[in-house]
Short mmCIF file of C-alpha atoms and ligand atoms in Angstrom, two decimals:
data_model
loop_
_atom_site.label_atom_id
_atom_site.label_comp_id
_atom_site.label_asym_id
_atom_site.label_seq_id
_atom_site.Cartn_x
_atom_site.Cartn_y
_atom_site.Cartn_z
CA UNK A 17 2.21 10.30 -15.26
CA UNK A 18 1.84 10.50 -11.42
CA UNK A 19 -0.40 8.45 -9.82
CA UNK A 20 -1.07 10.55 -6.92
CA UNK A 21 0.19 14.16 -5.97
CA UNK A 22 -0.20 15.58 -2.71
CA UNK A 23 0.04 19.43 -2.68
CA UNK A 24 0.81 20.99 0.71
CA UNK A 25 -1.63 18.58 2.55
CA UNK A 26 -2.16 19.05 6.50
CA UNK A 27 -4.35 17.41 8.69
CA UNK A 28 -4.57 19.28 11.99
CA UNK A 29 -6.14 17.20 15.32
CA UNK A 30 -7.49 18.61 18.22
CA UNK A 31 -8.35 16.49 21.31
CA UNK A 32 -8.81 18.73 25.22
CA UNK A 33 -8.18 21.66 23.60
CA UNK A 34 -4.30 20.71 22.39
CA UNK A 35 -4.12 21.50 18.94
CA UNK A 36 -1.28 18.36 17.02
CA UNK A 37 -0.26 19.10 13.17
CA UNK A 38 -0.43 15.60 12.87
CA UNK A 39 0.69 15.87 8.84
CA UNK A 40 2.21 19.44 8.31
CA UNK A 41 2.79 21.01 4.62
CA UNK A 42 3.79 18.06 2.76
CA UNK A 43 3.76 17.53 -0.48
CA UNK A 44 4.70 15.05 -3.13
CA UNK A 45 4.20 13.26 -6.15
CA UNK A 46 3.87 9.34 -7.26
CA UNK A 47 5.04 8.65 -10.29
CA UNK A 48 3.37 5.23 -12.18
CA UNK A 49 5.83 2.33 -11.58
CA UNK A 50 7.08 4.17 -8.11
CA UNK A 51 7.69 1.99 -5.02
CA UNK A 52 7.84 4.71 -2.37
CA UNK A 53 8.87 3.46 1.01
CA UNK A 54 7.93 6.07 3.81
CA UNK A 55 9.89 5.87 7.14
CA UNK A 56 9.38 7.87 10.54
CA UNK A 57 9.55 7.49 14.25
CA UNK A 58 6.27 6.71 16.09
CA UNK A 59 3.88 9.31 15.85
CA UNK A 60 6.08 11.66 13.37
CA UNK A 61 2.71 10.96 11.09
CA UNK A 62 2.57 7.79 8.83
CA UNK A 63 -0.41 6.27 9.60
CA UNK A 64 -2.35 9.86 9.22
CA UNK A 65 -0.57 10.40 5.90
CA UNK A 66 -2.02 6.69 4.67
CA UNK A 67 -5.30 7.25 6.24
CA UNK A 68 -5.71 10.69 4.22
CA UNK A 69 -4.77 9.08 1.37
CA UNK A 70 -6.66 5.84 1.50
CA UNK A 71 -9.88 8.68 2.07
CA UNK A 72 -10.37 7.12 5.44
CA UNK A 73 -9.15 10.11 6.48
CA UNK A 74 -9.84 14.07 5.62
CA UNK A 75 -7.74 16.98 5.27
CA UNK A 76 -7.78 19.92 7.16
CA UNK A 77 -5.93 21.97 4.22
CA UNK A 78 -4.63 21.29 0.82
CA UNK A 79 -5.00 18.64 -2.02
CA UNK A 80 -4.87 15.41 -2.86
CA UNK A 81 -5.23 13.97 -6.54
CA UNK A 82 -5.81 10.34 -6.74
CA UNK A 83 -5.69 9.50 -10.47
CA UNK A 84 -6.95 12.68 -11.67
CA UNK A 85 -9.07 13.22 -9.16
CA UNK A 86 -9.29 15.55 -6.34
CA UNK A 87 -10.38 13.38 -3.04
CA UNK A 88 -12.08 16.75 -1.62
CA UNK A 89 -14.43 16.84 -4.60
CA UNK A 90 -15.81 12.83 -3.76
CA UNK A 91 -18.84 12.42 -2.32
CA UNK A 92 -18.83 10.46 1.16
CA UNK A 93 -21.39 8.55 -0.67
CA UNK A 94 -19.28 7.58 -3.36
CA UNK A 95 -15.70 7.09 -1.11
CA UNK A 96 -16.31 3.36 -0.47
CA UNK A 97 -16.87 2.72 -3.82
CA UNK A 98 -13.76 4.75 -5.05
CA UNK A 99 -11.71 3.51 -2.58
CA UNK A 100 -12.52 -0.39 -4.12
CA UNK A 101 -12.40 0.89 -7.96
CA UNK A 102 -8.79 2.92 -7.03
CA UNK A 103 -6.47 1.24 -4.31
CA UNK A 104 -5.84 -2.08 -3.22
CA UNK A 105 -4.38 -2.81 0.22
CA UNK A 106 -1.85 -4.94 2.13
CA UNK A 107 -1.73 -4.73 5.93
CA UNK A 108 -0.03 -6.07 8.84
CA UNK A 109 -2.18 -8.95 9.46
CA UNK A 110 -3.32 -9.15 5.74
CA UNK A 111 -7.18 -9.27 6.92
CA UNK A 112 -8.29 -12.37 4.94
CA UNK A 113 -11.68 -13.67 5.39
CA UNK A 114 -11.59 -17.02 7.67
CA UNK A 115 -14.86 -18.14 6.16
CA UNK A 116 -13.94 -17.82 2.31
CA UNK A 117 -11.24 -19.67 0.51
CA UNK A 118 -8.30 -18.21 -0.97
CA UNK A 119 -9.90 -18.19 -4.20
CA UNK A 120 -13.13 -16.35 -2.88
CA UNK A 121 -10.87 -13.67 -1.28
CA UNK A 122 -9.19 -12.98 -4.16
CA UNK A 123 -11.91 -12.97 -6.54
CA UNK A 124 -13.77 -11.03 -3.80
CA UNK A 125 -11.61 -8.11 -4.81
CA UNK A 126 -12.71 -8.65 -8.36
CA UNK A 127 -16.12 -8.82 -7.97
CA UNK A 128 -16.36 -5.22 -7.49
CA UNK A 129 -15.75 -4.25 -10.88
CA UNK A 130 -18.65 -5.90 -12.09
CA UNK A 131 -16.48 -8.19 -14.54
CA UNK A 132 -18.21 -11.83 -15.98
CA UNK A 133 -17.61 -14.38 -13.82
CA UNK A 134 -15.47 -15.96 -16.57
CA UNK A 135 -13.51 -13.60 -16.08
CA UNK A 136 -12.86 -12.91 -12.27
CA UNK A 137 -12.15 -17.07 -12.44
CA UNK A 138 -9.52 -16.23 -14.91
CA UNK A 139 -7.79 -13.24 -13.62
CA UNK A 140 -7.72 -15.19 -9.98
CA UNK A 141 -6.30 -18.03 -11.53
CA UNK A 142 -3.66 -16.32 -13.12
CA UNK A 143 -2.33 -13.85 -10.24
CA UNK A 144 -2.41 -17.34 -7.76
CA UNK A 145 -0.30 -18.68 -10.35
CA UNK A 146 1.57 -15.79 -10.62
CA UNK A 147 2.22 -15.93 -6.81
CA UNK A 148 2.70 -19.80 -6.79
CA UNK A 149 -0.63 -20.67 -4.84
CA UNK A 150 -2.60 -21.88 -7.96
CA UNK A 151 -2.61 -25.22 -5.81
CA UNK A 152 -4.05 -24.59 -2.52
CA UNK A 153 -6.79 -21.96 -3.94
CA UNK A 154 -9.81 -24.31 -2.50
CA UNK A 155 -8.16 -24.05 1.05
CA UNK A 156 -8.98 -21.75 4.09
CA UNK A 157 -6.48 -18.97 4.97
CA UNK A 158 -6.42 -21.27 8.44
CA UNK A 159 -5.48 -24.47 6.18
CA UNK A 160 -2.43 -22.74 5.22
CA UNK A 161 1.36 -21.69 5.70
CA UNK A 162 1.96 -17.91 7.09
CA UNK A 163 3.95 -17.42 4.17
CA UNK A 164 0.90 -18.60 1.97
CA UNK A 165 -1.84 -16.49 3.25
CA UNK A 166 0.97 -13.28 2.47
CA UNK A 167 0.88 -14.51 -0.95
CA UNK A 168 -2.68 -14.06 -0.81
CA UNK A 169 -3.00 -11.20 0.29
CA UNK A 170 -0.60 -10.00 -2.20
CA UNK A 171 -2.91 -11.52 -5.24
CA UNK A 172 -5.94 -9.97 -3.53
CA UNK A 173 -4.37 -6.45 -3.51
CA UNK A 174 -3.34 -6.81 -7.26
CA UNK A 175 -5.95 -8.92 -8.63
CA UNK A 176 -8.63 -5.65 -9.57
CA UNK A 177 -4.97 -3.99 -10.94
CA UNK A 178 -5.57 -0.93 -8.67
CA UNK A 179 -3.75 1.92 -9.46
CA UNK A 180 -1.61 2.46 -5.85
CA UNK A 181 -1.00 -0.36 -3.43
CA UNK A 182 -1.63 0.72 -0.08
CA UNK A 183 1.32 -1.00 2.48
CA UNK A 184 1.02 -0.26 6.13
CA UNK A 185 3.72 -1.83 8.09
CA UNK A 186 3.25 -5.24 6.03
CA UNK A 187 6.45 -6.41 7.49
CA UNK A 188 5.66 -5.56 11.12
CA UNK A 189 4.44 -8.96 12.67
CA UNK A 190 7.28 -10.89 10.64
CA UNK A 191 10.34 -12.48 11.78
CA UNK A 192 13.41 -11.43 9.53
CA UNK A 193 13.15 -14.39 7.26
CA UNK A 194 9.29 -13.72 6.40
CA UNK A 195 9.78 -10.05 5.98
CA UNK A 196 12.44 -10.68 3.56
CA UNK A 197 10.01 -13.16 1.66
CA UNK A 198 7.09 -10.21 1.64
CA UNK A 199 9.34 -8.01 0.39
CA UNK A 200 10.87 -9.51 -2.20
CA UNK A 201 7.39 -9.97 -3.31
CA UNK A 202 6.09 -7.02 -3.03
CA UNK A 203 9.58 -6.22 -5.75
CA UNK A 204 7.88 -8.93 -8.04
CA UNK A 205 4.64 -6.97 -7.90
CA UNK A 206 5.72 -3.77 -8.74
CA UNK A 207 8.71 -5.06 -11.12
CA UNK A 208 6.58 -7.71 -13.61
CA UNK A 209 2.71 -6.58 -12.18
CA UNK A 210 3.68 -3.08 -12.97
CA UNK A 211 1.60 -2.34 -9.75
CA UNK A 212 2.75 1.37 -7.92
CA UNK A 213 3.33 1.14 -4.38
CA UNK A 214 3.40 3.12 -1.19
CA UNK A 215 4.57 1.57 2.15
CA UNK A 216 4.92 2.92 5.62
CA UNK A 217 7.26 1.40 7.84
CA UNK A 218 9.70 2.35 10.65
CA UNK A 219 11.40 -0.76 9.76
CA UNK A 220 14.98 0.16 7.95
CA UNK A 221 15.24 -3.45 6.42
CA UNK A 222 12.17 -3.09 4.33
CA UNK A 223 12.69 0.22 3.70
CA UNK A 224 15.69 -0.52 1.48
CA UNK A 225 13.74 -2.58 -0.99
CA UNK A 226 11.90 0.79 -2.05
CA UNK A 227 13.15 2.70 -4.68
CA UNK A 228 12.55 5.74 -3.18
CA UNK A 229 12.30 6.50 0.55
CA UNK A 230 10.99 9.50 2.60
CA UNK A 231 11.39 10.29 5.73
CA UNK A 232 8.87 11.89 7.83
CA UNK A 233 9.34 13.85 11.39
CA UNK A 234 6.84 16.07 13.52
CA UNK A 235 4.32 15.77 10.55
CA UNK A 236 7.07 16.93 7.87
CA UNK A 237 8.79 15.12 4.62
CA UNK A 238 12.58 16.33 6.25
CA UNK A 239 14.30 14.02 3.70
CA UNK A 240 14.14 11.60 0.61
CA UNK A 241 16.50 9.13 -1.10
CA UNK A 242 16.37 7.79 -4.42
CA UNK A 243 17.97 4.60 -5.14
CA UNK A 244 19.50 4.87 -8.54
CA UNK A 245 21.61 7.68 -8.21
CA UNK A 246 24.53 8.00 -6.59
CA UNK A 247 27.44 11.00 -6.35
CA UNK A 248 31.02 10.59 -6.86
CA UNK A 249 31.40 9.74 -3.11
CA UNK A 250 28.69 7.19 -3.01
CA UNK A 251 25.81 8.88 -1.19
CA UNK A 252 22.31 9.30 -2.28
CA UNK A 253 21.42 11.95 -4.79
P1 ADP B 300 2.88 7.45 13.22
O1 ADP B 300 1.99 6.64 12.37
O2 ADP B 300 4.11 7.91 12.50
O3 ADP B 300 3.22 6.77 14.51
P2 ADP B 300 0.55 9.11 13.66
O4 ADP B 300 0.08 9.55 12.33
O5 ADP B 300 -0.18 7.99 14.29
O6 ADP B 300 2.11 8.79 13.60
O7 ADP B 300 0.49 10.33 14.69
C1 ADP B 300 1.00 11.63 14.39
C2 ADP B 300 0.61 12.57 15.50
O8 ADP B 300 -0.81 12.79 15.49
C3 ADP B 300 0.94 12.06 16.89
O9 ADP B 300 1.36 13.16 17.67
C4 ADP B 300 -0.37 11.49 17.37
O10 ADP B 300 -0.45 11.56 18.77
C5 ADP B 300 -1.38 12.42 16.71
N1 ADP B 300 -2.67 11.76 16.42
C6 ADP B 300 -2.85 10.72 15.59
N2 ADP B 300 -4.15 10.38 15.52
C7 ADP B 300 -4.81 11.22 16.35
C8 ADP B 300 -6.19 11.38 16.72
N3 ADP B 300 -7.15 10.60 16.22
N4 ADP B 300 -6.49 12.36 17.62
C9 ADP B 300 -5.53 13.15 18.12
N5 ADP B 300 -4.22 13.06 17.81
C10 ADP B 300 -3.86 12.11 16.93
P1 ADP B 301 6.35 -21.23 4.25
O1 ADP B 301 6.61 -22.69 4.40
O2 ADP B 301 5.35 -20.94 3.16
O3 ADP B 301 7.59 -20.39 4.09
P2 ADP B 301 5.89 -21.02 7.13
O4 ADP B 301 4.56 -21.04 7.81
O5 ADP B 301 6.82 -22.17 7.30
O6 ADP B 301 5.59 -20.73 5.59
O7 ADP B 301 6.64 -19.74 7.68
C1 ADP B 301 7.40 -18.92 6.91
C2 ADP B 301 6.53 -17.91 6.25
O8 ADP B 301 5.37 -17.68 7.04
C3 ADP B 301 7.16 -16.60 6.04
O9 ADP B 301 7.33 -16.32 4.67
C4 ADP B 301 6.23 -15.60 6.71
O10 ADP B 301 5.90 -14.65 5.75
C5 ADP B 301 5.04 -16.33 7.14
N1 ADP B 301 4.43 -16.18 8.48
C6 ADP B 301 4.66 -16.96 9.56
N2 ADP B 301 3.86 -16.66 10.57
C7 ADP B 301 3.05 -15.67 10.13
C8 ADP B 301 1.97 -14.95 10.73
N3 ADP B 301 1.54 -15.15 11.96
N4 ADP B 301 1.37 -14.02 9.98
C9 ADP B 301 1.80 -13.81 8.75
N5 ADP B 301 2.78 -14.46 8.15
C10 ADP B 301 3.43 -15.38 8.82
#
């Protein structure tokens, strides 16, 4: 089943009368259980091609299906809300809140599903266990290791179990022994949480934890690799 399809999506801008095909024609599907890693120079289109799909964004032509449904056919009104029900998110600088507590940022992503409050404590306690930070939950992201507060914001994007995590260059701030921590959790998440993933990166290194990359240039998809198979001669298939 594919978590999201995009079906010859372009989103066209125009600034002082200079038209840029920002995204041009592209197209592809996300399987459930997919950790799709999507490289590119600067400005080849990344961050446009996660803001239309995170519906920060709209497209100038074609389709996007989030879960079964089309994003054109959502109401602005409604786009916040989907957005919370639908996707969770991991960014560069992981955007806790400095006033709440680990556990309150986690369970903030909880509360949105209008769960029991029995509940949201459970589900919080188990993903912080799950990400070993069952311990410092009563602490402020401040009151914490870097590597910590990652964890956190891991939990917090899985906690609601979303159906795509949203990762825009989560590795970008780190030095190479932090990115190789993120990554490896972002692995556990989709390996044992089951969670689908899409990351943007121009970052090589973790790139080649995906399962799947694709490479973007002057708006286009120009290439993909898929990890598992391989040719006689050892490349890609
Ligand atoms: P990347 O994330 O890969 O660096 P972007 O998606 O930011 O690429 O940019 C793709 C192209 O679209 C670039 O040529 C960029 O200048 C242009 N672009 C991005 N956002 C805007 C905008 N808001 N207005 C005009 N042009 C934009
Ligand atoms: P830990 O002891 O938990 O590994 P440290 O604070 O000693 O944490 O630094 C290593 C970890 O911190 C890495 O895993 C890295 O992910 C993270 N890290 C360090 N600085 C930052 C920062 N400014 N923002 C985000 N993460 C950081």
């Amino acid at each position: 089943k594919n978590i999201l399809e995009l079906n010859h999506v372009k989103k066209e801008y125009s600034a002082d009368g200079l038209k840029t095909l920002a995204v041009n024609d592209v197209s592809f599907s996300v399987p459930e259980g997919s950790f799709i890693g999507v490289m590119g120079a600067s400005g080849s289109g990344k961050s446009t091609l996660l803001n239309l799909i995170s519906t920060i964004d709209r497209t100038t032509s074609g389709r996007i299906i989030l879960d079964g449904t089309d994003l054109s056919q959502i109401h602005p009104n409604q786009m916040a809300q989907f957005r919370r029900e639908h996707l969770g998110f991991i960014f560069q600088d992981y955007n806790l809140l400095d006033t709440l507590t680990l556990r309150e940022n986690i369970a903030l992503a909880l509360t949105i599903k209008e769960l029991p409050r029995a509940e949201i404590t459970k589900i919080t306690l188990e993903t912080a266990a799950r990400l070993e930070i069952e311990d410092i939950l009563d602490k402020f992201p401040c009151q914490v290791s870097g590597g910590q507060r990652q964890r956190c914001a891991c939990a917090r994007a899985v906690a609601a179990s979303p159906r795509l995590i949203l990762a825009d260059e989560p590795t970008g701030a780190l030095d190479s022994h932090s990115a190789r921590n993120l990554m490896e959790t972002l692995v556990m998440l989709n390996r044992e949480f089951g969670a689908t993933i899409l990351m943007v990166t121009h970052d090589a290194f973790s790139a080649s934890y995906c399962k799947t990359i694709l490479f973007m240039k002057d708006g286009k998809i120009v290439h993909s690799l898929a990890h598992q198979k391989q040719d006689q001669w050892g490349y890609f298939m």
